[in-house]
XYZ file of C-alpha atoms in Angstrom:
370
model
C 60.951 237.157 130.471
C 57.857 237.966 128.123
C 59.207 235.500 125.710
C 59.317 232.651 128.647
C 55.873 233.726 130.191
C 54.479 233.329 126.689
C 55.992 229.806 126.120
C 54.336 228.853 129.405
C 50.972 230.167 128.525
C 51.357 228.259 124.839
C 52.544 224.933 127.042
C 49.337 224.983 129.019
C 47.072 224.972 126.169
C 45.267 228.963 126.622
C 44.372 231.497 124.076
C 47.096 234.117 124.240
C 45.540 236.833 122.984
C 42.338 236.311 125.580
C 45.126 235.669 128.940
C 46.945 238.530 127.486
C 44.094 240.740 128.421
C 43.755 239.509 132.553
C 47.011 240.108 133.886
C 45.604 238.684 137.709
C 45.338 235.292 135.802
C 48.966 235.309 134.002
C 50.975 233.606 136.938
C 48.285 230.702 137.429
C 48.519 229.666 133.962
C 52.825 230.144 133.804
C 52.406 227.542 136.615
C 50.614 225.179 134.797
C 52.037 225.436 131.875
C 55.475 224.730 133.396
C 54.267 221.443 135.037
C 53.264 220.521 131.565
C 56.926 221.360 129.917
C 58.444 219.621 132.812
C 56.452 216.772 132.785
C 57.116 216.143 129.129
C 60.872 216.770 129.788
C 60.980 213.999 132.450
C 58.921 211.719 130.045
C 61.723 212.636 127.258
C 64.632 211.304 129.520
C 62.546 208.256 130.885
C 62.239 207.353 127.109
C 65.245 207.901 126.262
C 67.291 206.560 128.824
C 64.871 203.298 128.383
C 65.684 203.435 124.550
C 69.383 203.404 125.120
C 69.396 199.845 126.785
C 67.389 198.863 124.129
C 69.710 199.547 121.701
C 72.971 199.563 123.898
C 75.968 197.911 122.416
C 74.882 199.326 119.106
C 76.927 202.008 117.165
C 74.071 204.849 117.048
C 72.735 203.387 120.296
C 72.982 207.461 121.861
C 71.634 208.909 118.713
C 68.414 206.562 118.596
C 67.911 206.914 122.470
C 68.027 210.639 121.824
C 65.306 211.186 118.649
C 63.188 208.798 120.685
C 63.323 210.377 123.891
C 62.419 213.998 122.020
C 59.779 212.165 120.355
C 58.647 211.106 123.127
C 58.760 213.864 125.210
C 56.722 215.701 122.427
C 53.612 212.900 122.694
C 53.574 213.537 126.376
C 53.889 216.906 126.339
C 51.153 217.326 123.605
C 48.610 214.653 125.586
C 49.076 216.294 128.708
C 48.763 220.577 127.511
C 45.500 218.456 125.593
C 44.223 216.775 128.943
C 44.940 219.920 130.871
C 42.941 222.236 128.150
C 39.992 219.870 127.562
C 38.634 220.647 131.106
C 35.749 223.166 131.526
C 36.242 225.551 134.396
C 32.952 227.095 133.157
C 31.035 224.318 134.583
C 29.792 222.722 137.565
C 32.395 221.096 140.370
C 30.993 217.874 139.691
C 31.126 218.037 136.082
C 34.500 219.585 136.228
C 35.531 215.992 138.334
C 33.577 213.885 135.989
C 35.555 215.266 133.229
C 39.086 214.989 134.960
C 38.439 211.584 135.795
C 39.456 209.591 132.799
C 42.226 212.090 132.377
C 43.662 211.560 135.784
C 43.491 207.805 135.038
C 45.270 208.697 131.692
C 47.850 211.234 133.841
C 48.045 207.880 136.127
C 49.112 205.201 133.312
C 51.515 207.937 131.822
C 53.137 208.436 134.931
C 53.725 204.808 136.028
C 55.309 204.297 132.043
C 57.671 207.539 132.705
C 58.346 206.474 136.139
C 59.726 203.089 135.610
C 63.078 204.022 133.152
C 63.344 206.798 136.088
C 62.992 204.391 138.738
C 65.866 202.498 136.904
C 68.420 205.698 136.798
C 67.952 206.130 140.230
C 68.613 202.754 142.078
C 71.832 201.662 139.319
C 73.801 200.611 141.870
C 71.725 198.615 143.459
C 70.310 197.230 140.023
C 73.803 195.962 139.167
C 74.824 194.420 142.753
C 71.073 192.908 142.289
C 72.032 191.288 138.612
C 75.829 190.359 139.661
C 74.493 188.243 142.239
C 71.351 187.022 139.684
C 74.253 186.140 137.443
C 76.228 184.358 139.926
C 73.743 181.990 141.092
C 72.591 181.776 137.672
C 76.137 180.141 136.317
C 76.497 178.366 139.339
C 73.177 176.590 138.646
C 74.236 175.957 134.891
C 77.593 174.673 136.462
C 75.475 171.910 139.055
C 73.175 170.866 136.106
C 76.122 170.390 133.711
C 77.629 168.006 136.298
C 74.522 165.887 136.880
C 74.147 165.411 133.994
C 77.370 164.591 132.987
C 77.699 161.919 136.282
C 74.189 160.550 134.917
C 75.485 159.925 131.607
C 78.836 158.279 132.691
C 77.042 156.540 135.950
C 79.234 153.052 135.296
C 83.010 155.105 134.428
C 82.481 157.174 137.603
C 81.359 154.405 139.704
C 84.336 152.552 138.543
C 86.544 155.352 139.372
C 85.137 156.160 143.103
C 85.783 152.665 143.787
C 89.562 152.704 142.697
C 90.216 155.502 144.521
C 88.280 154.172 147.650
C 90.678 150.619 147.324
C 93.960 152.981 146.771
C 93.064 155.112 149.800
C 92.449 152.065 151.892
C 95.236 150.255 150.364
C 97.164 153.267 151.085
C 96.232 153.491 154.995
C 96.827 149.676 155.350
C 100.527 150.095 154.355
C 101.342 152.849 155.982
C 99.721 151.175 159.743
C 102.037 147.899 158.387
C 104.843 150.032 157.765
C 105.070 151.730 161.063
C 104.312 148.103 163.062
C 107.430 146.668 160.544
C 109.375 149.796 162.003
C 108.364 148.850 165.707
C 109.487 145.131 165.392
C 112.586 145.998 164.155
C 113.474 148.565 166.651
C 112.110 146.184 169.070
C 108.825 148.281 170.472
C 106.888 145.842 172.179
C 103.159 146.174 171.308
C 100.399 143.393 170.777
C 101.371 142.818 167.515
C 105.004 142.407 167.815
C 107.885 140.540 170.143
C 109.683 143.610 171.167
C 113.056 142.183 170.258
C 115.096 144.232 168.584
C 116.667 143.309 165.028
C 116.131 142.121 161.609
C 114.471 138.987 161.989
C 112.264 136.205 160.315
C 108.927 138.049 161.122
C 110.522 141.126 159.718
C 111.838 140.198 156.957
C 108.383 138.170 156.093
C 106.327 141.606 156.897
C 108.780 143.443 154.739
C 108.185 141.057 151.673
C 104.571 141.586 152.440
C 104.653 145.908 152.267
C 106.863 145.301 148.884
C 104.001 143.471 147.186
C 101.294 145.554 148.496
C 102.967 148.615 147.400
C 102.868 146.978 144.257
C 99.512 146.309 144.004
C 99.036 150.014 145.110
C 101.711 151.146 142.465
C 99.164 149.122 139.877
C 95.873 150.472 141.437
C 96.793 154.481 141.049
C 97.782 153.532 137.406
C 94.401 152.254 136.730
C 92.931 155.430 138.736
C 95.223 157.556 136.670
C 93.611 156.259 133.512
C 90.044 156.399 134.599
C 90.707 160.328 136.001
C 91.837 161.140 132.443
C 89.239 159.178 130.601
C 87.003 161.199 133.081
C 88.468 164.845 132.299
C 88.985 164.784 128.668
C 85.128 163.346 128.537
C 84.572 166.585 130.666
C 86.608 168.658 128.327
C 84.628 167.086 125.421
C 81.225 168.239 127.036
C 82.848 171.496 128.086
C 82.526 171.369 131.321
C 86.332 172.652 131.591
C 84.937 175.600 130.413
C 82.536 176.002 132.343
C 83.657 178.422 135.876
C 82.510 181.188 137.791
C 82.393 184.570 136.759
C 84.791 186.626 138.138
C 84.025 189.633 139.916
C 85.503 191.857 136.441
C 83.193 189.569 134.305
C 80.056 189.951 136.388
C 80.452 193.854 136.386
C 80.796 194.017 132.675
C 77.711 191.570 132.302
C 75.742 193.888 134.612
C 76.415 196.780 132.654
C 75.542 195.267 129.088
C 71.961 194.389 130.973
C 69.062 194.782 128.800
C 65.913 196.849 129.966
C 63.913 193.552 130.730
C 66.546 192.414 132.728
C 67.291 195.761 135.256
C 63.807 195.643 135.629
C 63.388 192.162 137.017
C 66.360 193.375 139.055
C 64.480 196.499 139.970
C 61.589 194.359 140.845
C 63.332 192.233 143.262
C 65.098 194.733 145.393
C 62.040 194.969 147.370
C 63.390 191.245 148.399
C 66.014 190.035 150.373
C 68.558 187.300 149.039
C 66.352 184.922 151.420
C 63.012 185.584 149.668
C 61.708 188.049 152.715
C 60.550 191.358 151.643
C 62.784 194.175 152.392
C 60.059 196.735 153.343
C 62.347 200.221 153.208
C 63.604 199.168 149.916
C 59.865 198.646 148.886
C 58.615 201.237 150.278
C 61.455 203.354 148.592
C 60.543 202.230 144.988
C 56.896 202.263 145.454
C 57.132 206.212 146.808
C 59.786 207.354 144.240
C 56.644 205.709 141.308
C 54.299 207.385 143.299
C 55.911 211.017 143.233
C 56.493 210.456 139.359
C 52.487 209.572 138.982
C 51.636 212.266 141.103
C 53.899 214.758 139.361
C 51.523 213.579 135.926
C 48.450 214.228 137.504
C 49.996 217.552 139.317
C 48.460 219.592 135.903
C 44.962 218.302 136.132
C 45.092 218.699 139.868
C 46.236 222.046 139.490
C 43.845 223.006 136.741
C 40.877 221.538 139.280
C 42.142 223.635 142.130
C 42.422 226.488 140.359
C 39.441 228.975 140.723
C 36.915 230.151 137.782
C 38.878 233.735 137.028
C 38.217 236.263 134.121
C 40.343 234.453 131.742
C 37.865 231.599 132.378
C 34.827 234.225 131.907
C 36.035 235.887 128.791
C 36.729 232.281 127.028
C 32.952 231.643 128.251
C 31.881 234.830 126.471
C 34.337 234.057 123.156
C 32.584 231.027 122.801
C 29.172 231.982 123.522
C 29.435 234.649 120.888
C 31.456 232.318 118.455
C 28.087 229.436 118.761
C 25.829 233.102 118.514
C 28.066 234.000 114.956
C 27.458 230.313 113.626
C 23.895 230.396 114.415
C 23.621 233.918 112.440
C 25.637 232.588 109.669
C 23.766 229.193 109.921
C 20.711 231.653 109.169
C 21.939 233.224 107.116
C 23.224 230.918 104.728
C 19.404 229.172 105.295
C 17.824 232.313 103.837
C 19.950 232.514 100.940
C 19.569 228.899 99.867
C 15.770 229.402 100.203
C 15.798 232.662 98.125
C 17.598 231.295 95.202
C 15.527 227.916 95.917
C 12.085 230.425 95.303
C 14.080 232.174 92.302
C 14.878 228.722 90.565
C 11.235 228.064 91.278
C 9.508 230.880 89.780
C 11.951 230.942 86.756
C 10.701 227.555 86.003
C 7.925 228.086 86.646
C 7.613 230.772 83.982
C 9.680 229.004 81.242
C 7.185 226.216 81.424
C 4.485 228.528 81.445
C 5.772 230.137 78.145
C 6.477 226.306 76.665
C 2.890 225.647 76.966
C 1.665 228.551 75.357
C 3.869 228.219 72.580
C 2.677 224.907 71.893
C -1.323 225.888 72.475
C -1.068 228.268 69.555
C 0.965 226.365 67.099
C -2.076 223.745 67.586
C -4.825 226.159 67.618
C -3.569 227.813 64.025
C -2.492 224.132 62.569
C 1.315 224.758 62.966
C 3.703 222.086 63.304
């Protein structure tokens, strides 16, 4: 348990030997130094669960998600114990806030980067049902554009081969109505169009002659629409549009799950919207609460370290570094008064030796010495 308090008190950033001393302050700072290890732990698996899709399909896709996560958790970890360290409870409230304010902005931007790949873990399912459909409509579209623009390139072969069909289907319809009034005149049904005697006659056999060369021409007209439906489809093989279908339900799931990060979060992004472009407000309000609780969990050391009050760890550190600035000072002094005693030494020395050069050289010239 000693080992464990200690790693706390190293995670939020105190001097161990100084805490040591005040045991009324050693819970506070176990506190927030475990908000500190857990924050960089959730920072670790938000980086490396984002890492993963960026290398996914990959052989050492695990392995690099992994040594960047710990990485990662490390930087966040070590920006955070800084952040948390850096702040003065020696000073005044107001200068206490002043300083936590561009580390809370800091602890803000971290969090929103942590909570996103978080964010992502959390609503999968709804991530994948998001890009299935995305996918869906997506091929569909491809599948529509492919087909205009194949009926815009072969406009006159089409056009040719919607009016065939139109002439078989009404050549069609006219022989069978011709058929069954044949069929009444011989069975003698009397109807405006025929005598209503029964037998084989001359009108009969006329209307009979009649069917046998319009089924003819019909015969002829599906042989031409034949040939223009497979001029048609092996132009569409050609362009692939053969080839082109809709995913299958099997195809879409694996699709989903090969998703890149960009991709689940454009999905993530539009959950907080219906399929009809309306906002659904308790997804969005579910997203923005779950970032919000991951932001707020960043700042949670800073706030923490704010709310805390001024104790005797706080007091002692005060004194430690009033006497450390009173010990530089000294030695600042110190090492002043030396450099100006061997400055005056260096001085006088010269001084002297000059001295002595002069004299030298007055009494070689006073007794005509060179």
């Amino acid at each position: 348990m000693n080992s464990i308090s200690r790693f706390f008190w190293f995670c939020s950033g105190t001097h161990l030997s100084t805490l040591e001393k005040h045991p009324t302050e050693h819970n506070k700072y176990i506190g927030i130094g475990a908000t500190i290890f857990f924050t960089g732990l959730f920072a670790a698996l938000s980086g490396g669960y984002a890492m993963y899709f960026v290398f996914k399909g990959g052989d050492f896709a695990w392995l690099f998600a992994i040594i960047f996560g710990i990485i990662w958790g490390l930087a966040i970890f070590n920006m955070d114990r800084y952040i948390v360290s850096s702040i003065n409870k020696n000073a005044t409230t107001s200068k206490q806030v002043w300083q936590a304010t561009p580390r809370i902005l800091l602890a803000i931007m971290i969090g929103i980067v942590i909570s996103r790949p978080l964010e992502l873990k959390i609503f999968d399912k709804e991530i994948k049902e998001r890009l299935n459909v995305s996918y869906l409509n997506g091929q569909r579209s491809k599948i529509d554009t492919l087909n205009k623009a194949f009926d815009k390139k072969y406009t006159i072969e089409i056009g040719k081969l919607n009016d065939a069909k139109a002439q078989r289907d009404s050549l069609a319809a006219g022989i069978k109505a011709d058929r069954q009034k044949l069929n009444f005149e011989i069975f003698g049904n009397k109807t405006t169009e025929t005598s209503g005697i029964m037998g084989y006659g001359p009108y009969a056999k006329r209307k009979e002659a009649e069917l046998k060369q319009r089924e003819q021409n019909l015969d002829t007209l599906a042989s031409d629409v034949r040939q223009l439906e497979k001029f048609v489809d092996g132009r569409k093989q050609f362009d692939g549009l053969m080839n082109e279908k809709l995913y299958t339900t099997k195809q879409l799931d694996s699709l989903s799950n090969i998703a890149g990060f960009a991709d689940r979060n454009w999905a993530l992004g539009q959950l907080s919207f219906n399929v009809d472009g309306t906002r659904d407000l308790n997804t969005s309000l579910a997203v923005t609460f779950i970032g919000l609780l991951f932001i707020f969990f960043e700042c949670l050391p800073v706030f923490v370290k704010l709310m805390s009050s001024r104790g005797p760890y706080d007091h002692s550190v005060e004194n430690i570094e009033i006497s450390q600035v009173h010990l530089s000072d000294k030695e600042r002094e110190f090492e002043v008064e030396v450099a100006d005693g061997i400055h005056e030494t260096r001085v006088s020395t010269e001084i002297e030796k000059r001295k002595e050069q002069i004299r030298t050289k007055a009494y070689k010239e006073l007794h005509g010495e060179d």
